[in-house]
Amino acid sequence: MWIETKTEMEETSRSRASFSRRVLDGVMLCTGDMEHLDKYIQDMSFVLQLPVWGLRGVARVILANNPLSGALILAALYWDSPWQGLLGTLGVLASTITAVIIGQDSADVAGGLHGFNGMLVSLLMGVFSSAGDWYWWLLLPVILGSATCVFLSSGLTTFLNHWDLPAAVFPFNIIIVLYLLCTGTNNPYFPHNPAIPPGVLKPNDTELIAVEIARPSLCLSCFRSL
């Protein structure tokens, strides 16, 4: 009787240990770079591979390379602001598809290295825009700016390789600065909020005309010469 009870307890303990091991193995599959997922989808169609590449690009924003992390970030964006979530999705897809079309390195594309710059560009365009949510005109610069990041990244990578420097977020910064400079706060189609750091006093509307400022000095110089 005692031997049978002991045997049952050992079997129960082994069963629990086996279940815990399976759960731990399942959790471990979702950590790290999830390379097994790439091997699983490598023979699938482009349409099925693209979401994984895009989610890796989203995760690259936080210096990670995990599609599950990218999915959580994108879900949080949609939860907080569906409009920002849509912009981020369009940005990462536009830059990733552009990289595929122009023949960028397949490993870089699959790793999301061309997606995160497009993600950042699209999100900041939405943040700076003063036209409010669901302003459909904004989709045009979002898609074009995200796609242009790929060309800038390719060119800067070739240039910076001479000094062993990564292109990183240089394309994103360049595109955003050029966008803000070219549009302005009063643009009829793409208005944006002034890019003023917190704590800095807003400039007043006083305009200085160089000719008017210089005129008294010119008159004084002429009077002295007489």
CSV table of C-alpha atoms in Angstrom, one decimal:
chain,number,residue,atom,x,y,z
A,1,MET,CA,0.0,0.0,0.0
A,2,TRP,CA,2.7,2.4,1.0
A,3,ILE,CA,4.8,1.4,-2.1
A,4,GLU,CA,1.8,2.1,-4.4
A,5,THR,CA,1.2,5.5,-2.8
A,6,LYS,CA,4.9,6.4,-3.2
A,7,THR,CA,4.8,5.3,-6.9
A,8,GLU,CA,1.7,7.5,-7.5
A,9,MET,CA,3.4,10.5,-5.9
A,10,GLU,CA,6.5,10.0,-8.0
A,11,GLU,CA,4.4,9.8,-11.2
A,12,THR,CA,2.5,13.0,-10.2
A,13,SER,CA,5.8,14.8,-9.5
A,14,ARG,CA,7.2,13.7,-12.8
A,15,SER,CA,4.0,14.8,-14.6
A,16,ARG,CA,4.2,18.2,-13.0
A,17,ALA,CA,7.9,18.6,-13.8
A,18,SER,CA,7.2,17.6,-17.4
A,19,PHE,CA,4.3,20.1,-17.6
A,20,SER,CA,6.5,22.9,-16.1
A,21,ARG,CA,9.2,22.1,-18.6
A,22,ARG,CA,6.8,22.3,-21.5
A,23,VAL,CA,5.6,25.7,-20.3
A,24,LEU,CA,9.1,26.9,-19.9
A,25,ASP,CA,10.1,25.7,-23.3
A,26,GLY,CA,7.0,27.5,-24.8
A,27,VAL,CA,8.0,30.7,-23.1
A,28,MET,CA,11.6,30.5,-24.2
A,29,LEU,CA,10.4,30.2,-27.8
A,30,CYS,CA,9.0,33.7,-27.5
A,31,THR,CA,12.2,35.3,-26.2
A,32,GLY,CA,15.4,36.4,-27.9
A,33,ASP,CA,15.5,36.9,-31.7
A,34,MET,CA,13.0,34.1,-32.4
A,35,GLU,CA,15.2,32.7,-35.2
A,36,HIS,CA,13.1,29.6,-35.4
A,37,LEU,CA,10.2,31.8,-36.7
A,38,ASP,CA,12.3,32.9,-39.6
A,39,LYS,CA,13.2,29.3,-40.5
A,40,TYR,CA,9.5,28.4,-40.3
A,41,ILE,CA,8.3,31.2,-42.7
A,42,GLN,CA,11.3,31.2,-45.1
A,43,ASP,CA,9.5,29.1,-47.7
A,44,MET,CA,6.2,30.9,-47.3
A,45,SER,CA,4.8,33.7,-49.5
A,46,PHE,CA,6.0,37.3,-49.3
A,47,VAL,CA,2.6,38.3,-47.9
A,48,LEU,CA,3.1,36.1,-44.9
A,49,GLN,CA,6.7,37.1,-44.4
A,50,LEU,CA,6.1,40.8,-44.6
A,51,PRO,CA,4.2,41.2,-41.2
A,52,VAL,CA,7.1,39.4,-39.4
A,53,TRP,CA,9.7,41.7,-41.0
A,54,GLY,CA,7.5,44.7,-40.2
A,55,LEU,CA,7.1,43.7,-36.5
A,56,ARG,CA,10.9,43.3,-36.2
A,57,GLY,CA,11.2,46.8,-37.6
A,58,VAL,CA,8.8,48.1,-35.0
A,59,ALA,CA,10.8,46.3,-32.2
A,60,ARG,CA,14.1,47.9,-33.6
A,61,VAL,CA,12.8,51.2,-32.3
A,62,ILE,CA,13.6,50.0,-28.7
A,63,LEU,CA,16.8,48.2,-29.9
A,64,ALA,CA,15.2,44.8,-29.9
A,65,ASN,CA,14.8,42.2,-32.6
A,66,ASN,CA,11.7,40.3,-31.5
A,67,PRO,CA,8.5,40.3,-33.6
A,68,LEU,CA,6.4,39.7,-30.4
A,69,SER,CA,7.9,42.8,-28.9
A,70,GLY,CA,7.0,44.7,-32.0
A,71,ALA,CA,3.4,43.3,-31.9
A,72,LEU,CA,3.1,44.5,-28.3
A,73,ILE,CA,4.4,48.0,-29.2
A,74,LEU,CA,2.0,48.3,-32.1
A,75,ALA,CA,-0.9,47.1,-30.1
A,76,ALA,CA,-0.1,49.7,-27.4
A,77,LEU,CA,0.0,52.4,-30.1
A,78,TYR,CA,-3.4,51.4,-31.5
A,79,TRP,CA,-4.8,51.2,-27.9
A,80,ASP,CA,-3.6,54.8,-27.1
A,81,SER,CA,-4.2,56.3,-30.6
A,82,PRO,CA,-5.6,54.4,-33.5
A,83,TRP,CA,-4.4,57.2,-35.8
A,84,GLN,CA,-0.8,56.9,-34.6
A,85,GLY,CA,-1.0,53.2,-34.9
A,86,LEU,CA,-2.1,53.5,-38.5
A,87,LEU,CA,0.7,55.9,-39.3
A,88,GLY,CA,3.3,53.7,-37.7
A,89,THR,CA,2.0,50.7,-39.6
A,90,LEU,CA,2.1,52.5,-42.9
A,91,GLY,CA,5.5,53.9,-42.2
A,92,VAL,CA,7.1,50.5,-41.4
A,93,LEU,CA,5.4,48.8,-44.3
A,94,ALA,CA,6.4,51.6,-46.8
A,95,SER,CA,10.0,51.5,-45.8
A,96,THR,CA,10.2,47.7,-45.7
A,97,ILE,CA,8.5,47.2,-49.1
A,98,THR,CA,10.7,49.9,-50.7
A,99,ALA,CA,13.8,48.1,-49.4
A,100,VAL,CA,12.6,44.9,-51.0
A,101,ILE,CA,11.8,46.6,-54.3
A,102,ILE,CA,15.2,48.3,-54.7
A,103,GLY,CA,17.0,45.1,-53.7
A,104,GLN,CA,18.5,45.8,-50.3
A,105,ASP,CA,20.2,43.0,-48.4
A,106,SER,CA,17.6,40.3,-47.6
A,107,ALA,CA,19.0,39.7,-44.1
A,108,ASP,CA,18.7,43.4,-43.2
A,109,VAL,CA,15.2,43.5,-44.6
A,110,ALA,CA,14.1,40.4,-42.7
A,111,GLY,CA,15.8,41.8,-39.5
A,112,GLY,CA,13.7,45.0,-39.6
A,113,LEU,CA,16.7,47.2,-40.2
A,114,HIS,CA,14.9,49.2,-42.9
A,115,GLY,CA,11.6,49.4,-41.1
A,116,PHE,CA,12.3,51.3,-37.9
A,117,ASN,CA,13.4,54.5,-39.6
A,118,GLY,CA,10.1,54.6,-41.5
A,119,MET,CA,8.3,53.9,-38.2
A,120,LEU,CA,9.9,56.8,-36.5
A,121,VAL,CA,9.4,59.2,-39.4
A,122,SER,CA,5.7,58.4,-39.6
A,123,LEU,CA,5.1,58.7,-35.9
A,124,LEU,CA,6.8,62.1,-35.5
A,125,MET,CA,5.0,63.4,-38.5
A,126,GLY,CA,1.8,62.6,-36.7
A,127,VAL,CA,3.0,64.1,-33.5
A,128,PHE,CA,4.1,67.4,-35.0
A,129,SER,CA,1.0,67.7,-37.2
A,130,SER,CA,-1.4,70.4,-36.1
A,131,ALA,CA,-4.2,69.2,-38.4
A,132,GLY,CA,-5.5,66.7,-35.8
A,133,ASP,CA,-6.2,63.0,-36.2
A,134,TRP,CA,-7.5,61.3,-39.3
A,135,TYR,CA,-6.1,64.0,-41.6
A,136,TRP,CA,-5.8,61.9,-44.7
A,137,TRP,CA,-3.5,64.3,-46.5
A,138,LEU,CA,-0.8,63.4,-44.0
A,139,LEU,CA,-0.6,59.9,-45.4
A,140,LEU,CA,1.2,61.2,-48.5
A,141,PRO,CA,4.3,62.6,-46.7
A,142,VAL,CA,4.3,59.7,-44.3
A,143,ILE,CA,4.6,57.1,-47.1
A,144,LEU,CA,7.1,59.2,-49.2
A,145,GLY,CA,9.2,60.1,-46.2
A,146,SER,CA,9.3,56.5,-44.9
A,147,ALA,CA,10.3,55.2,-48.4
A,148,THR,CA,13.0,57.9,-48.7
A,149,CYS,CA,14.6,56.7,-45.5
A,150,VAL,CA,15.7,53.5,-47.3
A,151,PHE,CA,17.5,55.5,-50.0
A,152,LEU,CA,19.2,57.7,-47.4
A,153,SER,CA,20.1,54.7,-45.3
A,154,SER,CA,21.7,52.9,-48.3
A,155,GLY,CA,23.7,55.9,-49.2
A,156,LEU,CA,24.8,56.8,-45.7
A,157,THR,CA,25.8,53.3,-44.9
A,158,THR,CA,28.1,53.2,-47.9
A,159,PHE,CA,29.6,56.6,-46.9
A,160,LEU,CA,29.9,56.0,-43.2
A,161,ASN,CA,31.5,52.5,-43.7
A,162,HIS,CA,34.8,54.3,-44.3
A,163,TRP,CA,34.9,55.2,-40.6
A,164,ASP,CA,33.1,52.0,-39.4
A,165,LEU,CA,30.1,54.1,-38.3
A,166,PRO,CA,26.5,52.9,-38.6
A,167,ALA,CA,23.8,54.9,-40.3
A,168,ALA,CA,21.4,54.1,-37.5
A,169,VAL,CA,18.8,56.9,-37.1
A,170,PHE,CA,20.5,59.5,-39.4
A,171,PRO,CA,17.9,58.9,-42.2
A,172,PHE,CA,15.0,59.5,-39.8
A,173,ASN,CA,16.5,62.7,-38.4
A,174,ILE,CA,17.3,64.1,-41.8
A,175,ILE,CA,13.8,63.4,-43.2
A,176,ILE,CA,12.0,64.9,-40.2
A,177,VAL,CA,14.2,68.1,-40.2
A,178,LEU,CA,13.7,68.6,-43.9
A,179,TYR,CA,9.9,68.0,-43.6
A,180,LEU,CA,9.6,70.6,-40.8
A,181,LEU,CA,11.7,73.1,-42.7
A,182,CYS,CA,9.8,72.6,-46.0
A,183,THR,CA,6.2,72.7,-44.6
A,184,GLY,CA,6.0,75.2,-41.8
A,185,THR,CA,3.3,76.0,-39.3
A,186,ASN,CA,1.0,77.7,-41.8
A,187,ASN,CA,1.2,75.2,-44.7
A,188,PRO,CA,-2.2,74.8,-46.2
A,189,TYR,CA,-1.9,71.0,-46.5
A,190,PHE,CA,0.7,69.9,-44.0
A,191,PRO,CA,0.6,72.3,-41.1
A,192,HIS,CA,2.6,71.4,-38.0
A,193,ASN,CA,3.1,72.6,-34.4
A,194,PRO,CA,6.2,74.8,-33.8
A,195,ALA,CA,9.2,72.6,-32.9
A,196,ILE,CA,10.0,74.5,-29.7
A,197,PRO,CA,11.8,72.7,-26.8
A,198,PRO,CA,10.0,72.7,-23.4
A,199,GLY,CA,10.7,75.7,-21.3
A,200,VAL,CA,11.7,78.0,-24.2
A,201,LEU,CA,9.8,81.2,-24.5
A,202,LYS,CA,7.7,81.5,-27.6
A,203,PRO,CA,8.9,84.1,-30.1
A,204,ASN,CA,6.8,87.2,-30.5
A,205,ASP,CA,5.7,88.5,-33.9
A,206,THR,CA,8.2,91.4,-34.0
A,207,GLU,CA,9.9,91.5,-37.4
A,208,LEU,CA,13.1,93.3,-37.9
A,209,ILE,CA,13.9,94.8,-41.3
A,210,ALA,CA,17.6,95.1,-42.0
A,211,VAL,CA,17.2,98.2,-44.2
A,212,GLU,CA,15.2,100.1,-41.6
A,213,ILE,CA,17.7,99.2,-38.9
A,214,ALA,CA,20.6,100.3,-41.1
A,215,ARG,CA,19.0,103.6,-42.2
A,216,PRO,CA,19.7,105.7,-39.0
A,217,SER,CA,23.4,104.5,-39.1
A,218,LEU,CA,23.6,105.5,-42.8
A,219,CYS,CA,22.1,108.9,-42.1
A,220,LEU,CA,24.4,109.5,-39.2
A,221,SER,CA,27.5,108.6,-41.3
A,222,CYS,CA,26.4,111.0,-44.0
A,223,PHE,CA,25.8,113.8,-41.5
A,224,ARG,CA,29.3,113.4,-40.0
A,225,SER,CA,30.9,113.3,-43.5
A,226,LEU,CA,29.4,116.8,-44.1
